[in-house]
Amino acid sequence: MTSHFKTDKGRPISLLGYGAMRLPTVDGGHANGWVKDGYSTSNIDQELMNRQVKYLLEHGVNYFDTSPAYCRGESEERLGTALRASGYDRKDYVLATKLSNFAPQQQTLDGCKAMFGQSLKFLRTDYVDNYLLHSVGMGGWEAFENRFLKNGAADWCRSLRDQGRIRKLGFSYHGDRKAFDWCMEHHDRYHWDFCQIQMNYVDWLHASEMGPGWNLDAKYLYDTLTAKGIPVVIMEPLLGGRLARYNWALAQELKPLAPADSLAKWAFRFCGSHPNVMTVLSGMTRMSDIEENCVTFSPLKPCSPAEFAALERAAQALLKLNTIPCNDCKYCMPCPYGLDIPALLTFRNLLATSQTALSAQEKLALYRKTVPEELRRADHCTGCRRCVPHCPQGIDIPKALKDIDALIEEAKNEIH
């Protein structure tokens, strides 16, 4: 379960980490979502989350990652409550959170300081183990300058480390190469203790093929960080679940090698096989996922050269399916008009990954199953584009929804 890395107190860090973005809910929906009667106060299942966090700690998982921006602002407080309820001491786990100053009013230095103070309060702690500049590169160079440089926030974060209020300073990266290169060029100033990147066996060599606004290839990022001596934290090891759901294109390459292994296990093994990885984050919503992942990492079996080759063939097979590069992060949610954007994009990807062409009736049945409420479907998109700037993958969401609506109308016309 443990990685090659340790905390500043010398305790091993678990190779499997918990990402508190996809928290369990009482209604089975998603924690960033729109609920039936408008915006609810909360639909997060705190009791279940408490049990999950305690189970993880009992099974050796001690890295917990959150953000002020996750789950409509609830993630930090919910995680702090769960960790307190676990009965474990503060020294028993590594707590990572972020300077998620996306809104203009949060980008003053006073706004950044207030966000950090609130994080400490919600997480019930007086220090943060790993603090990140959140989503460096998302929105381009100008956004990076405004969020972290012109306001002095990056230097202030460095001072937090000097004061011991944070133990390690890093950043998570999305998209803009100039921002990543700037961080590398200024490593001598900031001495980045770690970097969080999107890494999986598809993004390893093919990120640039996934669509406009996507990431740099993970291999480039990993190799550059490794050369600088900067440990890597992995996000999106399953591509938002796309590498875990059954997919014939992936299965035909991987199942013959290990018929009993899940597709998720293959993806985790790929990530954990790289020695400069500190921890692999997983947004584990269901208890069954937590149990399976703990087994996968206890201990993790590194991939052989033949298995790496099979994973590359699986990546190439997935790329041929013409899917929408949605990672189900739900940053686009909640939609002001009630659409379930992630579910709609999931429906489109289910069509793309179907081994056989679906009839019009089958398409409509899948649509109703994936997006059960009519008001949350694609025909209600107004094209307001409020979701677009929030997408780390640069998806033109209104265009994708318009295409989905046209596809559904075509299926209806085919029947009638």
PDB file of C-alpha atoms in Angstrom, residues 116-345:
ATOM      1  CA  PHE A 116      -6.798  29.379   3.614  1.00  0.00           C
ATOM      2  CA  GLY A 117      -8.188  30.339   7.027  1.00  0.00           C
ATOM      3  CA  GLN A 118     -11.539  28.814   6.134  1.00  0.00           C
ATOM      4  CA  SER A 119      -9.806  25.625   4.966  1.00  0.00           C
ATOM      5  CA  LEU A 120      -8.138  25.253   8.365  1.00  0.00           C
ATOM      6  CA  LYS A 121     -11.472  25.803  10.092  1.00  0.00           C
ATOM      7  CA  PHE A 122     -13.395  23.316   7.953  1.00  0.00           C
ATOM      8  CA  LEU A 123     -10.647  20.681   8.127  1.00  0.00           C
ATOM      9  CA  ARG A 124     -10.351  21.099  11.909  1.00  0.00           C
ATOM     10  CA  THR A 125      -6.606  21.529  11.844  1.00  0.00           C
ATOM     11  CA  ASP A 126      -3.972  24.180  12.455  1.00  0.00           C
ATOM     12  CA  TYR A 127      -1.754  23.144   9.545  1.00  0.00           C
ATOM     13  CA  VAL A 128      -2.028  21.565   6.083  1.00  0.00           C
ATOM     14  CA  ASP A 129       0.403  18.861   5.033  1.00  0.00           C
ATOM     15  CA  ASN A 130       0.240  19.475   1.265  1.00  0.00           C
ATOM     16  CA  TYR A 131      -1.025  22.799  -0.117  1.00  0.00           C
ATOM     17  CA  LEU A 132      -1.577  23.284  -3.851  1.00  0.00           C
ATOM     18  CA  LEU A 133      -2.007  26.158  -6.246  1.00  0.00           C
ATOM     19  CA  HIS A 134      -5.161  24.755  -7.810  1.00  0.00           C
ATOM     20  CA  SER A 135      -5.443  24.109 -11.566  1.00  0.00           C
ATOM     21  CA  VAL A 136      -2.375  25.984 -12.739  1.00  0.00           C
ATOM     22  CA  GLY A 137      -2.822  26.529 -16.475  1.00  0.00           C
ATOM     23  CA  MET A 138      -6.609  26.271 -16.562  1.00  0.00           C
ATOM     24  CA  GLY A 139      -7.920  29.363 -18.328  1.00  0.00           C
ATOM     25  CA  GLY A 140      -4.543  30.164 -19.859  1.00  0.00           C
ATOM     26  CA  TRP A 141      -1.564  32.276 -18.877  1.00  0.00           C
ATOM     27  CA  GLU A 142      -3.533  35.411 -17.953  1.00  0.00           C
ATOM     28  CA  ALA A 143      -5.636  33.478 -15.442  1.00  0.00           C
ATOM     29  CA  PHE A 144      -2.455  32.037 -13.897  1.00  0.00           C
ATOM     30  CA  GLU A 145      -0.939  35.514 -13.555  1.00  0.00           C
ATOM     31  CA  ASN A 146      -4.074  36.967 -11.990  1.00  0.00           C
ATOM     32  CA  ARG A 147      -4.604  34.112  -9.559  1.00  0.00           C
ATOM     33  CA  PHE A 148      -1.067  33.543  -8.311  1.00  0.00           C
ATOM     34  CA  LEU A 149       1.526  36.071  -9.504  1.00  0.00           C
ATOM     35  CA  LYS A 150       0.243  39.652  -9.716  1.00  0.00           C
ATOM     36  CA  ASN A 151      -1.432  39.345  -6.299  1.00  0.00           C
ATOM     37  CA  GLY A 152       1.617  37.795  -4.616  1.00  0.00           C
ATOM     38  CA  ALA A 153      -0.294  34.610  -3.751  1.00  0.00           C
ATOM     39  CA  ALA A 154       2.440  32.184  -4.841  1.00  0.00           C
ATOM     40  CA  ASP A 155       5.033  33.966  -2.699  1.00  0.00           C
ATOM     41  CA  TRP A 156       2.599  34.106   0.206  1.00  0.00           C
ATOM     42  CA  CYS A 157       2.088  30.333  -0.057  1.00  0.00           C
ATOM     43  CA  ARG A 158       5.849  29.930   0.068  1.00  0.00           C
ATOM     44  CA  SER A 159       5.859  31.953   3.291  1.00  0.00           C
ATOM     45  CA  LEU A 160       3.203  29.641   4.757  1.00  0.00           C
ATOM     46  CA  ARG A 161       5.650  26.786   4.346  1.00  0.00           C
ATOM     47  CA  ASP A 162       8.412  28.810   6.018  1.00  0.00           C
ATOM     48  CA  GLN A 163       6.043  29.423   8.949  1.00  0.00           C
ATOM     49  CA  GLY A 164       5.110  25.724   9.209  1.00  0.00           C
ATOM     50  CA  ARG A 165       1.431  26.423   8.526  1.00  0.00           C
ATOM     51  CA  ILE A 166       1.805  24.153   5.491  1.00  0.00           C
ATOM     52  CA  ARG A 167       4.381  21.378   5.332  1.00  0.00           C
ATOM     53  CA  LYS A 168       4.745  21.043   1.556  1.00  0.00           C
ATOM     54  CA  LEU A 169       3.903  23.332  -1.373  1.00  0.00           C
ATOM     55  CA  GLY A 170       2.882  22.121  -4.822  1.00  0.00           C
ATOM     56  CA  PHE A 171       0.453  22.759  -7.645  1.00  0.00           C
ATOM     57  CA  SER A 172      -2.067  20.871  -9.737  1.00  0.00           C
ATOM     58  CA  TYR A 173      -1.743  21.329 -13.481  1.00  0.00           C
ATOM     59  CA  HIS A 174      -4.256  21.601 -16.316  1.00  0.00           C
ATOM     60  CA  GLY A 175      -3.542  22.560 -19.886  1.00  0.00           C
ATOM     61  CA  ASP A 176      -1.532  25.713 -20.528  1.00  0.00           C
ATOM     62  CA  ARG A 177       2.088  24.839 -21.286  1.00  0.00           C
ATOM     63  CA  LYS A 178       3.432  28.321 -20.555  1.00  0.00           C
ATOM     64  CA  ALA A 179       2.189  28.098 -16.968  1.00  0.00           C
ATOM     65  CA  PHE A 180       3.781  24.678 -16.422  1.00  0.00           C
ATOM     66  CA  ASP A 181       7.072  25.779 -17.969  1.00  0.00           C
ATOM     67  CA  TRP A 182       7.084  28.904 -15.774  1.00  0.00           C
ATOM     68  CA  CYS A 183       6.704  26.741 -12.665  1.00  0.00           C
ATOM     69  CA  MET A 184       9.593  24.567 -13.776  1.00  0.00           C
ATOM     70  CA  GLU A 185      11.779  27.582 -14.601  1.00  0.00           C
ATOM     71  CA  HIS A 186      11.097  28.999 -11.138  1.00  0.00           C
ATOM     72  CA  HIS A 187      11.630  25.770  -9.221  1.00  0.00           C
ATOM     73  CA  ASP A 188      14.764  27.242  -7.631  1.00  0.00           C
ATOM     74  CA  ARG A 189      12.566  29.969  -6.118  1.00  0.00           C
ATOM     75  CA  TYR A 190       9.583  27.909  -4.971  1.00  0.00           C
ATOM     76  CA  HIS A 191      11.169  24.489  -4.442  1.00  0.00           C
ATOM     77  CA  TRP A 192       7.987  22.656  -5.364  1.00  0.00           C
ATOM     78  CA  ASP A 193       7.616  19.662  -3.054  1.00  0.00           C
ATOM     79  CA  PHE A 194       5.214  17.828  -5.399  1.00  0.00           C
ATOM     80  CA  CYS A 195       2.999  18.323  -8.442  1.00  0.00           C
ATOM     81  CA  GLN A 196      -0.438  16.859  -9.158  1.00  0.00           C
ATOM     82  CA  ILE A 197      -1.032  15.881 -12.787  1.00  0.00           C
ATOM     83  CA  GLN A 198      -3.647  14.063 -14.846  1.00  0.00           C
ATOM     84  CA  MET A 199      -2.054  10.716 -15.628  1.00  0.00           C
ATOM     85  CA  ASN A 200      -3.416   7.454 -16.965  1.00  0.00           C
ATOM     86  CA  TYR A 201      -2.518   5.085 -19.758  1.00  0.00           C
ATOM     87  CA  VAL A 202      -4.416   7.155 -22.342  1.00  0.00           C
ATOM     88  CA  ASP A 203      -3.061  10.580 -21.368  1.00  0.00           C
ATOM     89  CA  TRP A 204       0.433   9.094 -21.041  1.00  0.00           C
ATOM     90  CA  LEU A 205       1.156   9.482 -24.765  1.00  0.00           C
ATOM     91  CA  HIS A 206      -2.110  10.744 -26.254  1.00  0.00           C
ATOM     92  CA  ALA A 207      -3.299  13.779 -24.276  1.00  0.00           C
ATOM     93  CA  SER A 208      -2.817  16.062 -27.271  1.00  0.00           C
ATOM     94  CA  GLU A 209      -5.124  13.796 -29.308  1.00  0.00           C
ATOM     95  CA  MET A 210      -8.003  14.027 -26.836  1.00  0.00           C
ATOM     96  CA  GLY A 211      -9.234  17.391 -28.078  1.00  0.00           C
ATOM     97  CA  PRO A 212      -8.529  21.138 -27.937  1.00  0.00           C
ATOM     98  CA  GLY A 213      -7.782  22.516 -24.495  1.00  0.00           C
ATOM     99  CA  TRP A 214      -6.624  19.127 -23.226  1.00  0.00           C
ATOM    100  CA  ASN A 215      -3.445  18.468 -21.276  1.00  0.00           C
ATOM    101  CA  LEU A 216       0.160  17.953 -22.247  1.00  0.00           C
ATOM    102  CA  ASP A 217       1.107  14.295 -22.496  1.00  0.00           C
ATOM    103  CA  ALA A 218       1.487  12.837 -19.016  1.00  0.00           C
ATOM    104  CA  LYS A 219       4.800  11.245 -19.970  1.00  0.00           C
ATOM    105  CA  TYR A 220       6.248  14.688 -20.700  1.00  0.00           C
ATOM    106  CA  LEU A 221       4.959  16.049 -17.411  1.00  0.00           C
ATOM    107  CA  TYR A 222       6.119  13.018 -15.424  1.00  0.00           C
ATOM    108  CA  ASP A 223       9.568  12.939 -17.010  1.00  0.00           C
ATOM    109  CA  THR A 224      10.074  16.681 -16.551  1.00  0.00           C
ATOM    110  CA  LEU A 225       9.040  16.544 -12.889  1.00  0.00           C
ATOM    111  CA  THR A 226      11.155  13.456 -12.261  1.00  0.00           C
ATOM    112  CA  ALA A 227      14.222  15.150 -13.757  1.00  0.00           C
ATOM    113  CA  LYS A 228      13.653  18.067 -11.356  1.00  0.00           C
ATOM    114  CA  GLY A 229      13.274  15.708  -8.392  1.00  0.00           C
ATOM    115  CA  ILE A 230       9.625  16.694  -7.877  1.00  0.00           C
ATOM    116  CA  PRO A 231       7.335  13.818  -6.741  1.00  0.00           C
ATOM    117  CA  VAL A 232       4.093  13.264  -8.650  1.00  0.00           C
ATOM    118  CA  VAL A 233       0.545  12.981  -7.311  1.00  0.00           C
ATOM    119  CA  ILE A 234      -1.830  11.459  -9.865  1.00  0.00           C
ATOM    120  CA  MET A 235      -5.381  12.638 -10.511  1.00  0.00           C
ATOM    121  CA  GLU A 236      -7.838  11.092 -12.966  1.00  0.00           C
ATOM    122  CA  PRO A 237      -6.174   7.650 -13.090  1.00  0.00           C
ATOM    123  CA  LEU A 238      -9.490   6.309 -14.465  1.00  0.00           C
ATOM    124  CA  LEU A 239     -10.282   9.241 -16.787  1.00  0.00           C
ATOM    125  CA  GLY A 240     -13.351  10.110 -14.757  1.00  0.00           C
ATOM    126  CA  GLY A 241     -14.430   6.470 -14.712  1.00  0.00           C
ATOM    127  CA  ARG A 242     -14.097   5.876 -18.467  1.00  0.00           C
ATOM    128  CA  LEU A 243     -11.233   3.430 -17.878  1.00  0.00           C
ATOM    129  CA  ALA A 244     -13.259   1.570 -15.236  1.00  0.00           C
ATOM    130  CA  ARG A 245     -16.584   1.102 -17.033  1.00  0.00           C
ATOM    131  CA  TYR A 246     -16.858  -1.994 -19.177  1.00  0.00           C
ATOM    132  CA  ASN A 247     -15.727  -1.124 -22.694  1.00  0.00           C
ATOM    133  CA  TRP A 248     -15.245  -3.799 -25.320  1.00  0.00           C
ATOM    134  CA  ALA A 249     -12.371  -1.885 -26.960  1.00  0.00           C
ATOM    135  CA  LEU A 250     -10.396  -1.955 -23.708  1.00  0.00           C
ATOM    136  CA  ALA A 251     -11.517  -5.412 -22.667  1.00  0.00           C
ATOM    137  CA  GLN A 252     -10.385  -7.097 -25.879  1.00  0.00           C
ATOM    138  CA  GLU A 253      -6.801  -6.009 -25.136  1.00  0.00           C
ATOM    139  CA  LEU A 254      -6.715  -6.505 -21.361  1.00  0.00           C
ATOM    140  CA  LYS A 255      -9.088  -9.298 -20.366  1.00  0.00           C
ATOM    141  CA  PRO A 256      -7.144 -12.100 -22.103  1.00  0.00           C
ATOM    142  CA  LEU A 257      -4.102 -11.274 -19.955  1.00  0.00           C
ATOM    143  CA  ALA A 258      -5.982 -11.432 -16.634  1.00  0.00           C
ATOM    144  CA  PRO A 259      -9.656 -12.419 -17.022  1.00  0.00           C
ATOM    145  CA  ALA A 260     -10.474 -11.907 -13.342  1.00  0.00           C
ATOM    146  CA  ASP A 261      -9.061  -8.374 -13.120  1.00  0.00           C
ATOM    147  CA  SER A 262     -11.319  -5.345 -13.473  1.00  0.00           C
ATOM    148  CA  LEU A 263     -10.512  -2.616 -15.976  1.00  0.00           C
ATOM    149  CA  ALA A 264     -10.039  -0.240 -13.036  1.00  0.00           C
ATOM    150  CA  LYS A 265      -7.314  -2.458 -11.604  1.00  0.00           C
ATOM    151  CA  TRP A 266      -5.400  -2.255 -14.872  1.00  0.00           C
ATOM    152  CA  ALA A 267      -5.550   1.553 -14.824  1.00  0.00           C
ATOM    153  CA  PHE A 268      -4.373   1.747 -11.211  1.00  0.00           C
ATOM    154  CA  ARG A 269      -1.538  -0.685 -11.834  1.00  0.00           C
ATOM    155  CA  PHE A 270      -0.325   1.461 -14.724  1.00  0.00           C
ATOM    156  CA  CYS A 271      -0.174   4.555 -12.522  1.00  0.00           C
ATOM    157  CA  GLY A 272       1.375   2.846  -9.519  1.00  0.00           C
ATOM    158  CA  SER A 273       4.106   1.232 -11.597  1.00  0.00           C
ATOM    159  CA  HIS A 274       5.997   4.535 -11.977  1.00  0.00           C
ATOM    160  CA  PRO A 275       8.532   5.042  -9.165  1.00  0.00           C
ATOM    161  CA  ASN A 276       8.244   8.837  -8.878  1.00  0.00           C
ATOM    162  CA  VAL A 277       4.527   8.622  -8.008  1.00  0.00           C
ATOM    163  CA  MET A 278       3.822   9.689  -4.441  1.00  0.00           C
ATOM    164  CA  THR A 279       0.159   8.706  -4.436  1.00  0.00           C
ATOM    165  CA  VAL A 280      -2.664   7.851  -6.863  1.00  0.00           C
ATOM    166  CA  LEU A 281      -5.884   9.697  -6.057  1.00  0.00           C
ATOM    167  CA  SER A 282      -9.211   7.988  -6.526  1.00  0.00           C
ATOM    168  CA  GLY A 283     -12.624   9.586  -6.033  1.00  0.00           C
ATOM    169  CA  MET A 284     -14.161   6.521  -4.416  1.00  0.00           C
ATOM    170  CA  THR A 285     -17.915   7.038  -4.069  1.00  0.00           C
ATOM    171  CA  ARG A 286     -19.086   3.485  -3.386  1.00  0.00           C
ATOM    172  CA  MET A 287     -17.906   1.230  -0.577  1.00  0.00           C
ATOM    173  CA  SER A 288     -17.365  -1.561  -3.100  1.00  0.00           C
ATOM    174  CA  ASP A 289     -14.895   0.659  -4.993  1.00  0.00           C
ATOM    175  CA  ILE A 290     -12.996   1.388  -1.778  1.00  0.00           C
ATOM    176  CA  GLU A 291     -12.760  -2.290  -0.898  1.00  0.00           C
ATOM    177  CA  GLU A 292     -11.605  -3.285  -4.386  1.00  0.00           C
ATOM    178  CA  ASN A 293      -9.023  -0.502  -4.576  1.00  0.00           C
ATOM    179  CA  CYS A 294      -7.558  -1.383  -1.194  1.00  0.00           C
ATOM    180  CA  VAL A 295      -7.047  -4.945  -2.422  1.00  0.00           C
ATOM    181  CA  THR A 296      -5.478  -3.712  -5.689  1.00  0.00           C
ATOM    182  CA  PHE A 297      -2.894  -1.669  -3.773  1.00  0.00           C
ATOM    183  CA  SER A 298      -2.116  -4.258  -1.067  1.00  0.00           C
ATOM    184  CA  PRO A 299       0.406  -4.600  -2.541  1.00  0.00           C
ATOM    185  CA  LEU A 300       0.220  -3.189  -6.030  1.00  0.00           C
ATOM    186  CA  LYS A 301       1.683  -5.436  -8.723  1.00  0.00           C
ATOM    187  CA  PRO A 302       3.826  -3.388 -11.148  1.00  0.00           C
ATOM    188  CA  CYS A 303       3.102  -3.804 -14.856  1.00  0.00           C
ATOM    189  CA  SER A 304       5.429  -5.892 -16.990  1.00  0.00           C
ATOM    190  CA  PRO A 305       6.703  -4.636 -20.384  1.00  0.00           C
ATOM    191  CA  ALA A 306       4.123  -6.849 -22.123  1.00  0.00           C
ATOM    192  CA  GLU A 307       1.342  -5.381 -19.964  1.00  0.00           C
ATOM    193  CA  PHE A 308       2.476  -1.816 -20.675  1.00  0.00           C
ATOM    194  CA  ALA A 309       2.284  -2.673 -24.386  1.00  0.00           C
ATOM    195  CA  ALA A 310      -1.254  -4.042 -23.964  1.00  0.00           C
ATOM    196  CA  LEU A 311      -2.309  -0.865 -22.144  1.00  0.00           C
ATOM    197  CA  GLU A 312      -0.959   1.244 -24.999  1.00  0.00           C
ATOM    198  CA  ARG A 313      -2.975  -0.831 -27.476  1.00  0.00           C
ATOM    199  CA  ALA A 314      -6.055  -0.306 -25.288  1.00  0.00           C
ATOM    200  CA  ALA A 315      -5.406   3.452 -25.286  1.00  0.00           C
ATOM    201  CA  GLN A 316      -5.225   3.511 -29.073  1.00  0.00           C
ATOM    202  CA  ALA A 317      -8.452   1.507 -29.293  1.00  0.00           C
ATOM    203  CA  LEU A 318     -10.243   3.989 -27.034  1.00  0.00           C
ATOM    204  CA  LEU A 319      -9.064   6.958 -29.082  1.00  0.00           C
ATOM    205  CA  LYS A 320     -10.660   5.463 -32.218  1.00  0.00           C
ATOM    206  CA  LEU A 321     -14.106   5.519 -30.563  1.00  0.00           C
ATOM    207  CA  ASN A 322     -14.559   9.299 -30.873  1.00  0.00           C
ATOM    208  CA  THR A 323     -15.692   9.916 -27.301  1.00  0.00           C
ATOM    209  CA  ILE A 324     -16.146  13.301 -25.616  1.00  0.00           C
ATOM    210  CA  PRO A 325     -13.205  13.863 -23.216  1.00  0.00           C
ATOM    211  CA  CYS A 326     -15.364  14.364 -20.117  1.00  0.00           C
ATOM    212  CA  ASN A 327     -13.719  13.226 -16.877  1.00  0.00           C
ATOM    213  CA  ASP A 328     -16.886  13.595 -14.789  1.00  0.00           C
ATOM    214  CA  CYS A 329     -15.187  16.139 -12.498  1.00  0.00           C
ATOM    215  CA  LYS A 330     -18.478  18.078 -12.358  1.00  0.00           C
ATOM    216  CA  TYR A 331     -16.783  21.478 -12.345  1.00  0.00           C
ATOM    217  CA  CYS A 332     -19.497  22.430 -14.871  1.00  0.00           C
ATOM    218  CA  MET A 333     -22.183  21.802 -12.268  1.00  0.00           C
ATOM    219  CA  PRO A 334     -24.629  22.901 -11.104  1.00  0.00           C
ATOM    220  CA  CYS A 335     -26.129  24.096 -14.362  1.00  0.00           C
ATOM    221  CA  PRO A 336     -28.291  27.210 -13.801  1.00  0.00           C
ATOM    222  CA  TYR A 337     -30.987  25.651 -15.988  1.00  0.00           C
ATOM    223  CA  GLY A 338     -30.966  22.272 -14.289  1.00  0.00           C
ATOM    224  CA  LEU A 339     -29.260  20.149 -16.938  1.00  0.00           C
ATOM    225  CA  ASP A 340     -27.318  17.105 -15.795  1.00  0.00           C
ATOM    226  CA  ILE A 341     -24.307  17.859 -17.973  1.00  0.00           C
ATOM    227  CA  PRO A 342     -22.058  14.951 -16.877  1.00  0.00           C
ATOM    228  CA  ALA A 343     -24.885  12.440 -17.376  1.00  0.00           C
ATOM    229  CA  LEU A 344     -25.597  13.821 -20.849  1.00  0.00           C
ATOM    230  CA  LEU A 345     -21.956  13.514 -21.885  1.00  0.00           C
TER     231      LEU A 345
END
